[in-house]
Tab-separated table of C-alpha atoms and ligand atoms in Angstrom:
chain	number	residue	atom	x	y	z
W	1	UNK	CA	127.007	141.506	74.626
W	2	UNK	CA	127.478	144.091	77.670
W	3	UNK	CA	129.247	143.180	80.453
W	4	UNK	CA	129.774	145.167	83.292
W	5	UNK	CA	132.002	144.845	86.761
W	6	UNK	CA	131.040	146.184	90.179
W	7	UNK	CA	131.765	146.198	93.705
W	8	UNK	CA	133.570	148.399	96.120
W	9	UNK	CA	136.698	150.161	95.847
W	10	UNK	CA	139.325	147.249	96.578
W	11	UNK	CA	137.599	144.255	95.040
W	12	UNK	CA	139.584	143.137	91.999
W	13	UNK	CA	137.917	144.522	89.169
W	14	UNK	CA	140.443	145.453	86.970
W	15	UNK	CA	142.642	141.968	87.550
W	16	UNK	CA	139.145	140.312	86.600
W	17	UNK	CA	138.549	142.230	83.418
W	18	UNK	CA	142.109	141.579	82.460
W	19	UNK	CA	142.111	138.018	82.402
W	20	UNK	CA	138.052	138.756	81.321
W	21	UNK	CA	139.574	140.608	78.257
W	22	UNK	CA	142.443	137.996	77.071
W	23	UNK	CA	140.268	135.316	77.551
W	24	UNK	CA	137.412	136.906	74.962
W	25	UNK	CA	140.489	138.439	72.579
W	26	UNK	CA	141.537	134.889	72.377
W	27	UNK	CA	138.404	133.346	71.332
W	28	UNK	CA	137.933	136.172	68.296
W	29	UNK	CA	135.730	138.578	70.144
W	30	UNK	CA	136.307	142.303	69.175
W	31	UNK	CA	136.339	143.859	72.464
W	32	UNK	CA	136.012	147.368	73.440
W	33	UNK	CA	137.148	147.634	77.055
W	34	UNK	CA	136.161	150.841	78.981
W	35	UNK	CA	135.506	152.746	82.466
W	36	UNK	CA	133.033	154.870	84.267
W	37	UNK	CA	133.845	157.524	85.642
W	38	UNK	CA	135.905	158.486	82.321
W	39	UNK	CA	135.377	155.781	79.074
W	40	UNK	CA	135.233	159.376	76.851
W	41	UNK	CA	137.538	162.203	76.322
W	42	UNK	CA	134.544	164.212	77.936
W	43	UNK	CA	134.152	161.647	80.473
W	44	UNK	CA	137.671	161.834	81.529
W	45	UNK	CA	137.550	165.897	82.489
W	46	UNK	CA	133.908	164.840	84.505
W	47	UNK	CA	136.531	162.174	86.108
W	48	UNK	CA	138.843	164.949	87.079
W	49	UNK	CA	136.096	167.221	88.856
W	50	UNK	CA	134.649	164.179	90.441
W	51	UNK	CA	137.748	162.120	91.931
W	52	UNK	CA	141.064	164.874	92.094
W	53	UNK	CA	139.325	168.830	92.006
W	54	UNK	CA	139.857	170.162	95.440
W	55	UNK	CA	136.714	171.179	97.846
W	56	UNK	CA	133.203	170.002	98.350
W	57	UNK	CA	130.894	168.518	95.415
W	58	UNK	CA	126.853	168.680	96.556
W	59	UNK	CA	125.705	165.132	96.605
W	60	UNK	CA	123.117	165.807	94.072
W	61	UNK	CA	125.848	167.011	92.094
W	62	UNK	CA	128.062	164.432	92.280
W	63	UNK	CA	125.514	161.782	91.025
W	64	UNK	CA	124.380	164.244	87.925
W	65	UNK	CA	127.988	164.424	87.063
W	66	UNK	CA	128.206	160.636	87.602
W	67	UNK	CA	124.992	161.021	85.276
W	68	UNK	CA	126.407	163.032	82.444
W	69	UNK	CA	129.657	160.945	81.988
W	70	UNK	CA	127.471	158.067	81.472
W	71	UNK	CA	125.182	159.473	79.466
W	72	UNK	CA	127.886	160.388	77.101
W	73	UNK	CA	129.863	157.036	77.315
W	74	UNK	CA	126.823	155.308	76.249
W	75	UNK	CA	125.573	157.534	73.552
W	76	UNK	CA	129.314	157.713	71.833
W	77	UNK	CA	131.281	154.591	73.350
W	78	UNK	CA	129.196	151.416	74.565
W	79	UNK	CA	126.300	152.175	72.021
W	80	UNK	CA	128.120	152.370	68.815
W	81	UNK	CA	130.165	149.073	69.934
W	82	UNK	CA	127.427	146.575	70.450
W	83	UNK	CA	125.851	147.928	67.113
W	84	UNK	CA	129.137	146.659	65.577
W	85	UNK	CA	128.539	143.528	66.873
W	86	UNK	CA	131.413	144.469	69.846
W	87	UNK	CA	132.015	142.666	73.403
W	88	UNK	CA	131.821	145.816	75.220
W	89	UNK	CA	133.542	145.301	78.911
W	90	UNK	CA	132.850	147.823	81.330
W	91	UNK	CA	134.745	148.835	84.323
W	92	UNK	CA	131.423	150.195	86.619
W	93	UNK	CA	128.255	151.378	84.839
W	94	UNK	CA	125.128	152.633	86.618
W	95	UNK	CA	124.572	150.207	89.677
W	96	UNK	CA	128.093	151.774	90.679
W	97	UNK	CA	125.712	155.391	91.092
W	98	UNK	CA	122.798	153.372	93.395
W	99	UNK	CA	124.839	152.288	95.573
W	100	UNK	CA	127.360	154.721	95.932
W	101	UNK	CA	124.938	158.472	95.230
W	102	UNK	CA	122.141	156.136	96.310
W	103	UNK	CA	122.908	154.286	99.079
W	104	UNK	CA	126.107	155.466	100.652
W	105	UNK	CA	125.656	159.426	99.890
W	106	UNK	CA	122.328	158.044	100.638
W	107	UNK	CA	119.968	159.849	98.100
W	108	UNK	CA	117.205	158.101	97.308
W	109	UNK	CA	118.038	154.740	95.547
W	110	UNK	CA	115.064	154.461	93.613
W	111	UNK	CA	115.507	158.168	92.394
W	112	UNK	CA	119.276	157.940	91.499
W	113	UNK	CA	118.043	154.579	89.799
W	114	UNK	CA	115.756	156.844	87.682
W	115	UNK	CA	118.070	159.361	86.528
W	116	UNK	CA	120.074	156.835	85.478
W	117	UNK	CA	118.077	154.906	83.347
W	118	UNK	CA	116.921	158.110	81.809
W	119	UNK	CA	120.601	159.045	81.374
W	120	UNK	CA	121.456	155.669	78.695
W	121	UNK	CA	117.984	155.740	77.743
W	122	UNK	CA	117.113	152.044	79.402
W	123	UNK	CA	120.416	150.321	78.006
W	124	UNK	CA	120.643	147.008	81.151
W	125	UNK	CA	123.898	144.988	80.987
W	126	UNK	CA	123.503	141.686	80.097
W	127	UNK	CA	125.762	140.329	82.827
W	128	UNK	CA	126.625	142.346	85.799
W	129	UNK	CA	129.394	140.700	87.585
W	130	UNK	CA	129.738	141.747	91.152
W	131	UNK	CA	132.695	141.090	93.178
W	132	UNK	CA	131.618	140.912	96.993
W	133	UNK	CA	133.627	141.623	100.309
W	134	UNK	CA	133.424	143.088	103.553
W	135	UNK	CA	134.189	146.673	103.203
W	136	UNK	CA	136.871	146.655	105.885
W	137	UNK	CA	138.725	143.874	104.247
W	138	UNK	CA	138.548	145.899	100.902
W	139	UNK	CA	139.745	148.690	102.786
W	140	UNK	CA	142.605	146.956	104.188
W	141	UNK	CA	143.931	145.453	100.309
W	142	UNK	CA	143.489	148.759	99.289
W	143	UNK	CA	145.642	150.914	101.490
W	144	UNK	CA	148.005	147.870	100.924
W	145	UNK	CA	148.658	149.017	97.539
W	146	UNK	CA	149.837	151.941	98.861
W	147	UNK	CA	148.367	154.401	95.951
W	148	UNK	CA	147.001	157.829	96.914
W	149	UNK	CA	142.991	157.759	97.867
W	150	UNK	CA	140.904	159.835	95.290
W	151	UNK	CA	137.788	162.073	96.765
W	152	UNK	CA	135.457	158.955	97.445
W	153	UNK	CA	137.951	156.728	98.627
W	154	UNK	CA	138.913	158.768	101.513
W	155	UNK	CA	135.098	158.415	102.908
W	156	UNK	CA	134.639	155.743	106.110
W	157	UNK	CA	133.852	152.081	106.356
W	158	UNK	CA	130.196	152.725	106.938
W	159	UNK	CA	129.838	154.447	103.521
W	160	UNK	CA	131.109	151.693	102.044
W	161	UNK	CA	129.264	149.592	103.853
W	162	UNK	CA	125.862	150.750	103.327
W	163	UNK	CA	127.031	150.607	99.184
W	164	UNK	CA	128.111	147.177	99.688
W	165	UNK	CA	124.786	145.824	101.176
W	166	UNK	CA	123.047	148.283	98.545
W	167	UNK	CA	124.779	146.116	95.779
W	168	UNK	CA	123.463	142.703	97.915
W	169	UNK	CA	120.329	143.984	97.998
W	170	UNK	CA	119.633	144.559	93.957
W	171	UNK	CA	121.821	141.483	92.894
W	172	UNK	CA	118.689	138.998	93.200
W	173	UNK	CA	118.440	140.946	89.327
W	174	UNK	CA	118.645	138.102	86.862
W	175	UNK	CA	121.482	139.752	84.959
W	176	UNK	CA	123.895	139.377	88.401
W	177	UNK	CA	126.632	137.167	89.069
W	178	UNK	CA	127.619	137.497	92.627
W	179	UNK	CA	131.422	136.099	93.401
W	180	UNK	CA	133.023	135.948	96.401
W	181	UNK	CA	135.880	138.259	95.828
W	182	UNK	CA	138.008	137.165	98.562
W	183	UNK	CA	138.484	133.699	96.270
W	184	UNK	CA	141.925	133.725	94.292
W	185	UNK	CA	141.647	135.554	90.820
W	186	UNK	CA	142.100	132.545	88.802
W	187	UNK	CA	139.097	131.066	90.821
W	188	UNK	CA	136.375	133.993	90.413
W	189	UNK	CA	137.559	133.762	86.541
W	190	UNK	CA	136.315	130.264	86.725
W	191	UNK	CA	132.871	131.649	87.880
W	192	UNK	CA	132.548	133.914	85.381
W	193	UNK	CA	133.376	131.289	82.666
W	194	UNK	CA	130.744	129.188	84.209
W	195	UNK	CA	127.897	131.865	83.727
W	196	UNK	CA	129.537	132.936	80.709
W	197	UNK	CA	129.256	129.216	78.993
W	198	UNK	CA	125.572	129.398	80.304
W	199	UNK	CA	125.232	132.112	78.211
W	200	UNK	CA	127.183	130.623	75.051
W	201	UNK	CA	129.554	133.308	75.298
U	301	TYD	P1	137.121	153.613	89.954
U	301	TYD	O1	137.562	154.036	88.606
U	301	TYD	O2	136.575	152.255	90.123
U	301	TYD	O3	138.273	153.865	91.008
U	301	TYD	P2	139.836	153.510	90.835
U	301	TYD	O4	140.342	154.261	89.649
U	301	TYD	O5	140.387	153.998	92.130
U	301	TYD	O6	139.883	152.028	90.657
U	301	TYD	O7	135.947	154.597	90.416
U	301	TYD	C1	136.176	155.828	90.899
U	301	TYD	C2	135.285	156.103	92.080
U	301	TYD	O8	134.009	156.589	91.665
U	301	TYD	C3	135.012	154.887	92.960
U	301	TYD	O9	135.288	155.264	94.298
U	301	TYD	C4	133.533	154.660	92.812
U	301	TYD	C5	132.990	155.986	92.415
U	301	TYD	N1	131.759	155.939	91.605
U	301	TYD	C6	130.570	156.444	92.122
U	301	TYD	O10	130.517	156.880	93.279
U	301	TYD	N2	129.461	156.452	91.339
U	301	TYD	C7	129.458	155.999	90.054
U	301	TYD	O11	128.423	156.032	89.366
U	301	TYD	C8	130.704	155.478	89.527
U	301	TYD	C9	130.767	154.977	88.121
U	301	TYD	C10	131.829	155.469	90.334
């Protein structure tokens, strides 16, 4: 089973696969919980260059790199783990590069779709969950937190905006769950129980 998160910067995702994570652990999954940008060793210097190198990255660029960590995280991380029979939880996967390189950046969505694919040779999620808000009001919970913004989170509402609606847009995918992320944790955990029990997970 492979179960990714998405959404905007400021959604919740890691609270959610926390209490995601304990929840499986405590049922006897073996669970392999991971990132993108930076689930390898590899993937974490592509993380670096990406997020904290100083001065411009070329679009194109930036979603190859996004590319090549992924390609790499599946090949040596996500792959090996469901072969072993693993619950492999990931933190962003490729629908984070269409709507971000593809919609925001705006490339061309269909064409950052491709390269994607190509990079993890086909491998779909079997549940995407995606946590949904406004981006102002993500923008707002994030500066809240007070942490310093990497590269792509000092970029304006609108680009955030146009990967939010990007998101909306390819969610009427089967594999989706779309939660209201402006719900208290404990109740988009709920929701993902729900679909999860649907699933006989
Ligand atoms: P993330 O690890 O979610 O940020 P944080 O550590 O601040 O929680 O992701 C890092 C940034 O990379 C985030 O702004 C989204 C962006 N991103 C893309 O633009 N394309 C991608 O394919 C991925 C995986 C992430």
């Amino acid at each position: 089973m492979f179960i990714t998160f998405e959404g905007i910067d400021g959604v919740g995702k890691s609270t959610q696969l926390d209490l995601l994570e304990k929840y499986l652990e405590a049922k006897g999954h073996e669970v392999v919980r991971t990132l993108e940008p930076g689930g390898t060793d590899l993937g974490q210097e592509i993380r670096h260059l990406l997020l904290h190198r100083k001065g411009e990255v070329a679009p194109r660029s930036e979603a190859l790199l996004y590319a090549a960590d992924r390609a790499h995280h599946v090949a040596t991380l996500i792959r090996p783990a469901l072969a072993a029979g693993k619950v492999v939880l990931s933190d962003r996967y490729f629908d984070s590069s269409v709507a971000y390189q593809g919609a925001a950046r705006e490339l061309d969505v269909a064409e950052v779709r491709g390269i994607s694919l190509w990079a993890v040779g086909n491998l779909v999620p079997d549940l995407t969950v995606l946590l949904d808000l406004p981006a102002n009001e993500a923008m707002a919970r994030r500066s809240s937190k007070g942490t310093e913004p990497d590269r792509l989170e000092r970029e304006q509402v609108e680009f955030f905006e146009r990967a939010r609606d990007e998101y909306l847009k390819m969610s009427s995918e089967e594999r989706f769950l779309v939660i209201d992320a402006s719900q208290s944790p404990e109740q988009i955990h709920q929701a993902v129980l729900d679909r999860l029990a649907q699933m006989e997970l």
